[in-house]
Amino acid sequence: MGLNLYAKVQHLLGIEEATENLHQIYIDLLNNYSVTNLLDVGCGDGALIEKLSHLTCKGIDLSSSMVQEATSRGLDVTCRDIADVDESFDAILAVFDVLNFLDSENLDKFLSDIASSLNSDGIFMADINTLHGFADVAEGVMVAQDENLFLSVDALFESSMLHTELTLFERESDDTFKKESEIITQYFHPLSVFKKNRHLKLIEKRKLSLYDKDDKMLLIFKKVIN
Ligand SMILES: C[S@@+](CC[C@H](N)C(=O)[O-])C[C@H]1O[C@@H](n2cnc3c(N)ncnc32)[C@H](O)[C@@H]1O
């Protein structure tokens, strides 16, 4: 799925400020809930849980490179799917597009697995890209480079999917360049999908403006107890 290539080029994408701002929104919101232990799903390099040091935090991510980066910071992060998590938590987070990496079939299974890993009054917080966020903000072409890497990003939104082609040229020790290319697909999910979920009840939604007005939405869920 290109997650390790994404990990390798993340620092070239110019998303540090947006990431900081988004993380602060989660940190502020978490203060409204009684949370002692937390799982960050798709935690990336662990930057958010590093800031939540007053809580017992674990992270999981499907990119081994991201997990390596997070563990090198001394964080409790493993390379696992949410389906393989057998503990339960007061809060689970999926921050910065994680839900958009799942197609609709996998999203349903993912939300069911999240509910299974929540304590009975636990909360799940996540953000999703709006249609505007995908079609008008994320779409486009950019290039970026540092001393050893040259990256091109070409993102096209069609049929409710954002296809982002990452092409990386990486300098080798003999000064030649190695080329790597991956397409990462993200999926638009309408709010209605979350409103009718059987495992999680949507209790709050907020519009977010990360790069542009209302380009994201933050969702808070409680576990449905049958
Ligand atoms: C845009 S990054 C966000 C990273 C981090 N949450 C942050 O706020 O900086 C999305 C992350 O989700 C991970 N990811 C995507 N799908 C996943 C899944 N099904 N389970 C766990 N991690 C996933 C990717 O490897 C990547 O690290």
Short mmCIF file of C-alpha atoms and ligand atoms in Angstrom, two decimals:
data_model
loop_
_atom_site.label_atom_id
_atom_site.label_comp_id
_atom_site.label_asym_id
_atom_site.label_seq_id
_atom_site.Cartn_x
_atom_site.Cartn_y
_atom_site.Cartn_z
CA MET A 1 0.00 0.00 0.00
CA GLY A 2 3.07 2.28 -0.06
CA LEU A 3 2.97 3.07 3.67
CA ASN A 4 6.75 2.69 4.08
CA LEU A 5 7.42 5.02 1.15
CA TYR A 6 5.01 7.51 2.75
CA ALA A 7 7.01 7.17 6.00
CA LYS A 8 10.25 7.87 4.13
CA VAL A 9 8.97 11.08 2.52
CA GLN A 10 6.65 12.43 5.23
CA HIS A 11 9.19 15.10 6.26
CA LEU A 12 9.16 16.49 2.68
CA LEU A 13 5.38 16.95 2.53
CA GLY A 14 5.27 20.20 4.50
CA ILE A 15 2.63 18.89 6.92
CA GLU A 16 4.40 19.59 10.23
CA GLU A 17 2.31 22.65 11.15
CA ALA A 18 -0.97 20.99 10.16
CA THR A 19 -0.01 17.88 12.15
CA GLU A 20 0.83 19.97 15.24
CA ASN A 21 -2.47 21.85 14.98
CA LEU A 22 -4.49 18.67 14.53
CA HIS A 23 -2.75 16.96 17.46
CA GLN A 24 -3.50 19.95 19.70
CA ILE A 25 -7.22 19.65 18.86
CA TYR A 26 -7.20 16.00 20.01
CA ILE A 27 -5.23 16.85 23.16
CA ASP A 28 -7.74 19.59 24.09
CA LEU A 29 -10.75 17.34 23.39
CA LEU A 30 -9.34 14.45 25.42
CA ASN A 31 -9.41 16.71 28.50
CA ASN A 32 -13.24 16.54 28.36
CA TYR A 33 -13.21 12.80 29.00
CA SER A 34 -12.05 10.58 31.81
CA VAL A 35 -9.23 8.69 30.10
CA THR A 36 -6.34 6.85 31.71
CA ASN A 37 -5.26 4.48 28.96
CA LEU A 38 -5.31 5.13 25.24
CA LEU A 39 -4.50 3.45 21.94
CA ASP A 40 -3.44 5.51 18.90
CA VAL A 41 -4.21 3.49 15.75
CA GLY A 42 -2.10 4.54 12.77
CA CYS A 43 0.07 6.48 15.21
CA GLY A 44 2.83 7.04 12.64
CA ASP A 45 6.05 8.20 14.32
CA GLY A 46 4.24 8.53 17.67
CA ALA A 47 4.36 12.34 17.81
CA LEU A 48 0.89 12.58 19.39
CA ILE A 49 1.29 9.94 22.09
CA GLU A 50 4.66 11.44 22.96
CA LYS A 51 2.73 14.59 23.99
CA LEU A 52 0.23 12.57 26.07
CA SER A 53 2.81 11.40 28.60
CA HIS A 54 0.33 11.89 31.52
CA LEU A 55 -1.68 8.93 30.10
CA THR A 56 -0.74 5.28 29.55
CA CYS A 57 -0.47 5.24 25.76
CA LYS A 58 0.13 2.55 23.20
CA GLY A 59 0.31 2.92 19.46
CA ILE A 60 -0.02 0.64 16.46
CA ASP A 61 0.79 1.27 12.81
CA LEU A 62 0.95 -0.92 9.71
CA SER A 63 4.17 0.74 8.50
CA SER A 64 7.24 -0.96 9.98
CA SER A 65 9.28 2.20 9.22
CA MET A 66 6.90 4.38 11.25
CA VAL A 67 6.96 1.85 14.11
CA GLN A 68 10.76 1.84 14.08
CA GLU A 69 10.79 5.65 14.29
CA ALA A 70 8.30 5.61 17.19
CA THR A 71 10.10 2.89 19.19
CA SER A 72 13.40 4.73 18.73
CA ARG A 73 11.72 7.57 20.71
CA GLY A 74 11.03 5.08 23.53
CA LEU A 75 7.30 4.79 22.79
CA ASP A 76 5.17 1.64 23.22
CA VAL A 77 4.33 1.16 19.54
CA THR A 78 3.97 -2.08 17.58
CA CYS A 79 3.33 -3.06 13.97
CA ARG A 80 -0.12 -4.68 14.28
CA ASP A 81 -3.58 -4.57 12.82
CA ILE A 82 -6.37 -3.41 15.17
CA ALA A 83 -7.94 -6.87 14.73
CA ASP A 84 -4.93 -8.35 16.58
CA VAL A 85 -5.25 -6.09 19.63
CA ASP A 86 -6.69 -8.01 22.60
CA GLU A 87 -6.58 -5.32 25.30
CA SER A 88 -9.24 -2.67 25.92
CA PHE A 89 -8.87 1.08 26.27
CA ASP A 90 -10.69 4.15 27.62
CA ALA A 91 -9.93 5.97 24.37
CA ILE A 92 -8.85 4.99 20.88
CA LEU A 93 -7.70 7.57 18.32
CA ALA A 94 -7.23 7.37 14.54
CA VAL A 95 -5.60 10.67 13.63
CA PHE A 96 -4.86 12.40 10.34
CA ASP A 97 -6.58 10.51 7.55
CA VAL A 98 -6.26 6.97 9.00
CA LEU A 99 -9.95 6.19 8.27
CA ASN A 100 -9.52 7.46 4.71
CA PHE A 101 -6.88 4.78 4.08
CA LEU A 102 -9.63 2.14 4.40
CA ASP A 103 -12.11 1.25 1.68
CA SER A 104 -15.76 0.95 2.75
CA GLU A 105 -15.62 -2.80 3.38
CA ASN A 106 -12.46 -2.58 5.51
CA LEU A 107 -13.82 0.50 7.27
CA ASP A 108 -16.79 -1.46 8.62
CA LYS A 109 -14.54 -4.24 9.91
CA PHE A 110 -12.10 -1.67 11.35
CA LEU A 111 -14.88 0.14 13.27
CA SER A 112 -16.14 -3.17 14.63
CA ASP A 113 -12.59 -4.05 15.80
CA ILE A 114 -12.27 -0.60 17.38
CA ALA A 115 -15.52 -1.16 19.32
CA SER A 116 -14.23 -4.55 20.53
CA SER A 117 -11.11 -2.87 21.92
CA LEU A 118 -12.98 -0.13 23.82
CA ASN A 119 -13.96 -0.27 27.49
CA SER A 120 -17.74 -0.14 27.98
CA ASP A 121 -17.80 3.68 28.32
CA GLY A 122 -14.78 4.22 26.07
CA ILE A 123 -14.59 6.77 23.27
CA PHE A 124 -13.22 6.65 19.75
CA MET A 125 -12.03 9.88 18.11
CA ALA A 126 -11.06 10.16 14.46
CA ASP A 127 -10.93 12.65 11.62
CA ILE A 128 -12.02 12.27 8.01
CA ASN A 129 -11.44 14.38 4.92
CA THR A 130 -14.53 16.12 3.56
CA LEU A 131 -15.39 16.08 -0.14
CA HIS A 132 -14.01 19.63 -0.34
CA GLY A 133 -10.83 18.47 1.41
CA PHE A 134 -10.28 15.77 -1.18
CA ALA A 135 -11.45 17.47 -4.36
CA ASP A 136 -10.24 21.04 -3.84
CA VAL A 137 -7.41 20.81 -1.32
CA ALA A 138 -5.64 17.43 -1.61
CA GLU A 139 -5.74 17.17 -5.41
CA GLY A 140 -2.74 18.57 -7.29
CA VAL A 141 0.95 18.21 -8.05
CA MET A 142 3.99 19.19 -5.99
CA VAL A 143 7.71 18.50 -5.84
CA ALA A 144 10.05 18.68 -2.87
CA GLN A 145 13.64 17.78 -2.19
CA ASP A 146 16.43 17.66 0.32
CA GLU A 147 20.09 16.81 -0.10
CA ASN A 148 19.51 13.13 -0.94
CA LEU A 149 15.85 12.84 -1.89
CA PHE A 150 13.80 14.25 -4.75
CA LEU A 151 10.05 13.67 -4.50
CA SER A 152 7.15 14.28 -6.84
CA VAL A 153 3.54 13.98 -5.63
CA ASP A 154 0.67 13.76 -8.10
CA ALA A 155 -2.79 13.47 -6.54
CA LEU A 156 -6.01 12.94 -8.49
CA PHE A 157 -9.50 12.66 -6.98
CA GLU A 158 -12.03 10.68 -8.99
CA SER A 159 -14.93 8.32 -8.19
CA SER A 160 -14.65 9.13 -4.45
CA MET A 161 -11.00 8.06 -4.33
CA LEU A 162 -7.83 10.12 -4.06
CA HIS A 163 -4.96 8.41 -5.89
CA THR A 164 -1.64 9.91 -4.82
CA GLU A 165 1.37 8.85 -6.85
CA LEU A 166 4.60 9.28 -4.92
CA THR A 167 7.77 9.08 -6.99
CA LEU A 168 11.03 9.24 -5.08
CA PHE A 169 14.58 9.51 -6.41
CA GLU A 170 17.04 8.64 -3.63
CA ARG A 171 20.77 9.37 -3.93
CA GLU A 172 22.95 6.26 -3.63
CA SER A 173 26.50 6.18 -2.26
CA ASP A 174 27.92 6.25 -5.85
CA ASP A 175 25.88 9.44 -6.57
CA THR A 176 23.40 7.68 -8.86
CA PHE A 177 19.69 7.81 -7.96
CA LYS A 178 17.38 4.90 -7.11
CA LYS A 179 13.75 5.41 -8.20
CA GLU A 180 10.78 4.16 -6.16
CA SER A 181 7.15 4.78 -6.98
CA GLU A 182 3.89 3.93 -5.20
CA ILE A 183 0.26 4.92 -5.48
CA ILE A 184 -1.55 5.47 -2.20
CA THR A 185 -5.33 5.41 -2.41
CA GLN A 186 -7.55 7.21 0.06
CA TYR A 187 -11.32 6.82 0.14
CA PHE A 188 -13.97 9.46 0.73
CA HIS A 189 -16.55 8.33 3.32
CA PRO A 190 -19.81 10.29 3.67
CA LEU A 191 -20.96 11.11 7.19
CA SER A 192 -24.02 8.86 6.73
CA VAL A 193 -21.73 5.79 6.86
CA PHE A 194 -20.69 6.73 10.39
CA LYS A 195 -24.16 7.77 11.54
CA LYS A 196 -25.55 4.31 10.82
CA ASN A 197 -22.66 2.25 12.19
CA ARG A 198 -23.87 -0.64 14.37
CA HIS A 199 -20.82 -0.88 16.63
CA LEU A 200 -20.12 2.76 17.43
CA LYS A 201 -22.55 5.60 18.12
CA LEU A 202 -21.57 9.01 16.74
CA ILE A 203 -21.96 11.42 19.68
CA GLU A 204 -20.22 14.53 18.34
CA LYS A 205 -18.95 15.95 15.07
CA ARG A 206 -16.95 19.10 14.44
CA LYS A 207 -15.88 20.79 11.25
CA LEU A 208 -12.14 21.34 11.07
CA SER A 209 -10.18 23.72 8.85
CA LEU A 210 -6.68 22.35 8.57
CA TYR A 211 -5.41 23.63 5.20
CA ASP A 212 -8.64 25.28 4.10
CA LYS A 213 -12.11 26.01 5.53
CA ASP A 214 -14.00 22.82 6.46
CA ASP A 215 -11.56 20.45 4.75
CA LYS A 216 -11.85 17.90 7.57
CA MET A 217 -14.31 16.68 10.14
CA LEU A 218 -13.60 15.31 13.59
CA LEU A 219 -15.87 12.53 14.85
CA ILE A 220 -16.34 11.24 18.39
CA PHE A 221 -18.02 7.89 19.04
CA LYS A 222 -19.10 5.82 22.02
CA LYS A 223 -19.23 2.06 21.97
CA VAL A 224 -22.70 0.61 21.35
CA ILE A 225 -23.57 -1.79 24.18
CA ASN A 226 -26.05 -4.49 23.13
C1 LIG B 1 -1.17 10.42 7.56
S1 LIG B 1 -0.41 9.31 8.63
C2 LIG B 1 -0.87 9.93 10.23
C3 LIG B 1 0.08 9.49 11.31
C4 LIG B 1 -0.27 9.97 12.72
N1 LIG B 1 -1.56 9.49 13.15
C5 LIG B 1 -0.20 11.48 12.83
O1 LIG B 1 -1.16 12.08 13.32
O2 LIG B 1 0.83 12.06 12.48
C6 LIG B 1 -1.45 7.87 8.50
C7 LIG B 1 -0.83 6.66 9.21
O3 LIG B 1 -1.79 5.60 9.23
C8 LIG B 1 -1.11 4.37 9.05
N2 LIG B 1 -2.15 3.42 8.64
C9 LIG B 1 -2.88 3.43 7.51
N3 LIG B 1 -3.81 2.47 7.54
C10 LIG B 1 -3.69 1.85 8.76
C11 LIG B 1 -4.37 0.78 9.42
N4 LIG B 1 -5.39 0.13 8.83
N5 LIG B 1 -3.96 0.42 10.67
C12 LIG B 1 -2.92 1.06 11.26
N6 LIG B 1 -2.23 2.07 10.68
C13 LIG B 1 -2.61 2.46 9.45
C14 LIG B 1 -0.02 4.72 8.05
O4 LIG B 1 1.06 3.80 8.06
C15 LIG B 1 0.41 6.11 8.55
O5 LIG B 1 1.44 6.03 9.50
#
